[in-house]
mmCIF file with all atom_site columns, C-alpha atoms in Angstrom:
data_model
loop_
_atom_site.group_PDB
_atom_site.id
_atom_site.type_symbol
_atom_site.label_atom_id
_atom_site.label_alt_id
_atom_site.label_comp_id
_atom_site.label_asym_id
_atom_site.label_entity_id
_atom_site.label_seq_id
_atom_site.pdbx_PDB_ins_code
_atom_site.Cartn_x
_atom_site.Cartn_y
_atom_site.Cartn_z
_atom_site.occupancy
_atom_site.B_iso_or_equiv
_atom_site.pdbx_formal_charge
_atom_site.auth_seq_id
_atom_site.auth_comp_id
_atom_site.auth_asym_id
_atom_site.auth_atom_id
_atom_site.pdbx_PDB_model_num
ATOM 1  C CA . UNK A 1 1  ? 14.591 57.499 -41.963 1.00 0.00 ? 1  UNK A CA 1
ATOM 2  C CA . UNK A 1 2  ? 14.374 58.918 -38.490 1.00 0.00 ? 2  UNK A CA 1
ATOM 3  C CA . UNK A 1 3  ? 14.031 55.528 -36.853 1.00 0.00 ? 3  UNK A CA 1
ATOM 4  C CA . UNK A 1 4  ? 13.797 52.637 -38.692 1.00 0.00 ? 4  UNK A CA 1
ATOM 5  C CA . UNK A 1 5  ? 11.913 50.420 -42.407 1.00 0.00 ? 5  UNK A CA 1
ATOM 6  C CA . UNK A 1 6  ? 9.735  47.871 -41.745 1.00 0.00 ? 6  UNK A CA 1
ATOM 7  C CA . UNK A 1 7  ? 7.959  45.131 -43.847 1.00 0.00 ? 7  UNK A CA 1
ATOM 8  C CA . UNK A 1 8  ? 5.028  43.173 -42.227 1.00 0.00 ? 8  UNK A CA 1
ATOM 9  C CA . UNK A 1 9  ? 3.864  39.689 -43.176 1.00 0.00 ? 9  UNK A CA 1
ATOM 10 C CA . UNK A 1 10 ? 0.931  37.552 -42.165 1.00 0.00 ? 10 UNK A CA 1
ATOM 11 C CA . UNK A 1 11 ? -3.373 38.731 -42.331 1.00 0.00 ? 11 UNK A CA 1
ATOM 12 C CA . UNK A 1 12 ? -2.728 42.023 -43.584 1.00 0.00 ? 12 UNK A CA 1
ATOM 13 C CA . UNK A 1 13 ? -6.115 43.043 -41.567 1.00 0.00 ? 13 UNK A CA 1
ATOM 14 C CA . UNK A 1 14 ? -4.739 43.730 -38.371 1.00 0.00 ? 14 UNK A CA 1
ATOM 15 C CA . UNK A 1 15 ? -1.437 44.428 -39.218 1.00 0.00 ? 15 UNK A CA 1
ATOM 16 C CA . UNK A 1 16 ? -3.254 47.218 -41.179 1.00 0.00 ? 16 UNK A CA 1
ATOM 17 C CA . UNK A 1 17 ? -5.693 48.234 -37.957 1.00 0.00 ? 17 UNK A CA 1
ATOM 18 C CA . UNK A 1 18 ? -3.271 47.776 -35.435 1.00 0.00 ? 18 UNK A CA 1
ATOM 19 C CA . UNK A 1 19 ? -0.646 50.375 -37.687 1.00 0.00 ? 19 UNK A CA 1
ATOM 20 C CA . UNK A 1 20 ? 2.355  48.166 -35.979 1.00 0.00 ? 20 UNK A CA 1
ATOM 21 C CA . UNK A 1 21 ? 4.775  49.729 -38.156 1.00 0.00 ? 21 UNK A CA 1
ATOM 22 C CA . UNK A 1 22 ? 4.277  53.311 -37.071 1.00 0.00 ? 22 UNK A CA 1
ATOM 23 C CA . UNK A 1 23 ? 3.714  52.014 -33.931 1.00 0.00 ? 23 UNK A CA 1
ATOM 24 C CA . UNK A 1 24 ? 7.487  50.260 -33.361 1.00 0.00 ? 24 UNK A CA 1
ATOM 25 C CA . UNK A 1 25 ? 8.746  53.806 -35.062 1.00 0.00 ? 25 UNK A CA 1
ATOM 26 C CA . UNK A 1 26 ? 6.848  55.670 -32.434 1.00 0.00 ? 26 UNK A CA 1
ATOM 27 C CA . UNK A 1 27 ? 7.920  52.946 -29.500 1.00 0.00 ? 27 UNK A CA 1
ATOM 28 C CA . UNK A 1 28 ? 11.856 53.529 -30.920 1.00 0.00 ? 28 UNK A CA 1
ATOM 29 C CA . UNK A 1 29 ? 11.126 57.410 -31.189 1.00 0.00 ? 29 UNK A CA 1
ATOM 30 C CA . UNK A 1 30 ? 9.276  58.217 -28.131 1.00 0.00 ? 30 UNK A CA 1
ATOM 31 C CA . UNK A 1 31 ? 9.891  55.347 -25.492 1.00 0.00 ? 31 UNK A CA 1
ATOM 32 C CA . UNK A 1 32 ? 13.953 54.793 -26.531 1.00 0.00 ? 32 UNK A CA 1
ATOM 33 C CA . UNK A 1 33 ? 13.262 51.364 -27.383 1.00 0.00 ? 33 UNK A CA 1
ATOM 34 C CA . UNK A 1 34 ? 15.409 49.685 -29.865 1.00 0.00 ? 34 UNK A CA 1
ATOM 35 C CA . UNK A 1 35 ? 14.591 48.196 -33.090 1.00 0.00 ? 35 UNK A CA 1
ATOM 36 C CA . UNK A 1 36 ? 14.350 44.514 -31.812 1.00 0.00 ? 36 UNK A CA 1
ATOM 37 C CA . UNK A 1 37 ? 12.519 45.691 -28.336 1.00 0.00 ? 37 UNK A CA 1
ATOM 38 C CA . UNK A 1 38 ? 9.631  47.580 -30.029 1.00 0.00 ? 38 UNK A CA 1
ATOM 39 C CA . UNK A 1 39 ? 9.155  44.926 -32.885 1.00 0.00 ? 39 UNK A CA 1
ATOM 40 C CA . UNK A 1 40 ? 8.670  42.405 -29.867 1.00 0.00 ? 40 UNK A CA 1
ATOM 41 C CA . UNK A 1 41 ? 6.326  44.953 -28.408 1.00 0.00 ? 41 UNK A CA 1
ATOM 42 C CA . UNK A 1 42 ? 4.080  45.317 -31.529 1.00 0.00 ? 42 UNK A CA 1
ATOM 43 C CA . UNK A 1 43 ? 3.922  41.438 -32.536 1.00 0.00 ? 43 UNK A CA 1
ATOM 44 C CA . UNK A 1 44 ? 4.183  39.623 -29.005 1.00 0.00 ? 44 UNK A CA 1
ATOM 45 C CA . UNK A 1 45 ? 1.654  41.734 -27.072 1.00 0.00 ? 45 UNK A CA 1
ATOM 46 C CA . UNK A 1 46 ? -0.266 43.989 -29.314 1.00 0.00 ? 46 UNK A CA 1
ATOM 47 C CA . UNK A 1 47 ? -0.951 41.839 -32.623 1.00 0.00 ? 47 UNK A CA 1
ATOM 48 C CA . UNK A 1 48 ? -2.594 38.804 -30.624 1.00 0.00 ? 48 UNK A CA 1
ATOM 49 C CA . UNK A 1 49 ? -5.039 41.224 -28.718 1.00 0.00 ? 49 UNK A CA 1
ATOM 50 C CA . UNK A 1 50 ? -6.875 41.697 -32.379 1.00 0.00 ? 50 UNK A CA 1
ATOM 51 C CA . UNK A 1 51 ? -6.214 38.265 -33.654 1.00 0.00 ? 51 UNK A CA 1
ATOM 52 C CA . UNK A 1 52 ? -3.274 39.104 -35.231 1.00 0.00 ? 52 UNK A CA 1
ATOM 53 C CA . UNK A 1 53 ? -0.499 36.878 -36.651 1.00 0.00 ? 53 UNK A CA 1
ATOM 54 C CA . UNK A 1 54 ? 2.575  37.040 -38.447 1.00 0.00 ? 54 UNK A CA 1
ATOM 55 C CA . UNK A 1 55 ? 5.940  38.859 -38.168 1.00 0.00 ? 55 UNK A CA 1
ATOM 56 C CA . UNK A 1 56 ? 7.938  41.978 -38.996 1.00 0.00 ? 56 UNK A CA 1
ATOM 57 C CA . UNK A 1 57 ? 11.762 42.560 -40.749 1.00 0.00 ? 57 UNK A CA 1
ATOM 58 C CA . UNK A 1 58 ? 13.386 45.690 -40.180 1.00 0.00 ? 58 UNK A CA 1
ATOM 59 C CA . UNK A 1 59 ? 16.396 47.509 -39.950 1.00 0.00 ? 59 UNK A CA 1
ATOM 60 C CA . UNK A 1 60 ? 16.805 50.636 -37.808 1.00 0.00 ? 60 UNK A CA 1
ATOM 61 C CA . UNK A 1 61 ? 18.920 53.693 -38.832 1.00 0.00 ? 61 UNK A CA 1
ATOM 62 C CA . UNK A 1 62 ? 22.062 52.603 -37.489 1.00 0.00 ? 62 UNK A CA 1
ATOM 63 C CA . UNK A 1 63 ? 21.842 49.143 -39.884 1.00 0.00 ? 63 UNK A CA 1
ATOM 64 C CA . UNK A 1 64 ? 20.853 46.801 -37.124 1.00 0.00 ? 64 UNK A CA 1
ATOM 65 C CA . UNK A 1 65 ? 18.481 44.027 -38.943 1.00 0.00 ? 65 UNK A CA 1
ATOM 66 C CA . UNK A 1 66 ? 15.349 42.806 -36.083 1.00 0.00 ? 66 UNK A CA 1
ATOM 67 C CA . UNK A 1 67 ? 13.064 39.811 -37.536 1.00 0.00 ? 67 UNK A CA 1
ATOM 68 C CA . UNK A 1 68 ? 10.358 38.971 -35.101 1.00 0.00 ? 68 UNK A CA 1
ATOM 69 C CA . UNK A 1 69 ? 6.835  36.598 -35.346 1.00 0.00 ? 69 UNK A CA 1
ATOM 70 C CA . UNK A 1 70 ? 4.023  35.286 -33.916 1.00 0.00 ? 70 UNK A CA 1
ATOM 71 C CA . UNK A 1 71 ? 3.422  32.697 -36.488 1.00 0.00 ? 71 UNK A CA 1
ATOM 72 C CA . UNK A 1 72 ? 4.874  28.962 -36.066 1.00 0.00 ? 72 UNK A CA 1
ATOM 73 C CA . UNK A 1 73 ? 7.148  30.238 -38.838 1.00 0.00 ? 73 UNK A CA 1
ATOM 74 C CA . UNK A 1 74 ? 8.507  32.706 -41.026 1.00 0.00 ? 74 UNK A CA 1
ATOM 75 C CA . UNK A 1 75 ? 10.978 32.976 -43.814 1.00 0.00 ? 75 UNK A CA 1
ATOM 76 C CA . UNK A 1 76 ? 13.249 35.572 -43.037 1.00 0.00 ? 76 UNK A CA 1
ATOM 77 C CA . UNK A 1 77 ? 16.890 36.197 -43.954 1.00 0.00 ? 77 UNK A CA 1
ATOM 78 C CA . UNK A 1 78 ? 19.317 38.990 -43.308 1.00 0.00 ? 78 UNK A CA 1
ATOM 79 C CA . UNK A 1 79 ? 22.773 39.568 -44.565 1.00 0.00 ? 79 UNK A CA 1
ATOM 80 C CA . UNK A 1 80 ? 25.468 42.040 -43.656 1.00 0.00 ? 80 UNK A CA 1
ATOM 81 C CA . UNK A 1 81 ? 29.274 42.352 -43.720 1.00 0.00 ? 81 UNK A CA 1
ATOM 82 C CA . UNK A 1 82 ? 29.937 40.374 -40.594 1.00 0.00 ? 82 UNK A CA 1
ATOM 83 C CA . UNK A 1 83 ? 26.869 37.899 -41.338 1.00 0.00 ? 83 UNK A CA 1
ATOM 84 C CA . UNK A 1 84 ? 23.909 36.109 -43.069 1.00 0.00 ? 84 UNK A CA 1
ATOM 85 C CA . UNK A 1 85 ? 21.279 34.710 -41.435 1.00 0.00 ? 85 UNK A CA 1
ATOM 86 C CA . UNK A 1 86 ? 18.236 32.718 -43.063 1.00 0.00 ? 86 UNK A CA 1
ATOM 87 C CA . UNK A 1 87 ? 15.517 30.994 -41.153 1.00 0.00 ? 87 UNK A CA 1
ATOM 88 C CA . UNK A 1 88 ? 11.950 29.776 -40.976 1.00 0.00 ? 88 UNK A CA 1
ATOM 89 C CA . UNK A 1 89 ? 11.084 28.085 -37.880 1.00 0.00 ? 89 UNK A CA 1
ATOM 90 C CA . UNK A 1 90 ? 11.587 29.855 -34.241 1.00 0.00 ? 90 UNK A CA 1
#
């Protein structure tokens, strides 16, 4: 609640091993990084390292929605009160 919710998507292997959703909580807790910043973090540089690929939705305590992948695509959607935003490709 501290920092942020998260829900991963792709080979749950090393999303599992690589504990990326702690880890962007502990990036936004410890390092000051926002929401969208750590999730880049987590999926550009540390998820391809062990093979990893796929892509994260999350919303940090303030409400502010971050979708970010590795993949060639990923459905994803967000909605709001100023907008809604559905995609699959980058």
């Amino acid at each position: 609640n501290k920092t942020c919710a998260i829900s991963c998507t792709g080979h749950g292997e090393p999303f599992i091993r690589a504990v990326t959703a702690y880890d962007v909580s502990c990036l936004m807790e410890y390092k000051g990084l926002s929401l969208q910043e750590a999730m880049g973090m987590v999926v550009y540089e540390k998820l391809p390292k062990i093979e990893g690929e796929g892509g994260m939705i999350g919303v940090d305590a303030l409400g502010n929605a971050a979708m970010v992948f590795n993949s060639e695509g990923m459905y994803r959607g967000v909605r709001n009160e100023e907008k809604m935003e559905t995609a699959i490709y980058k």
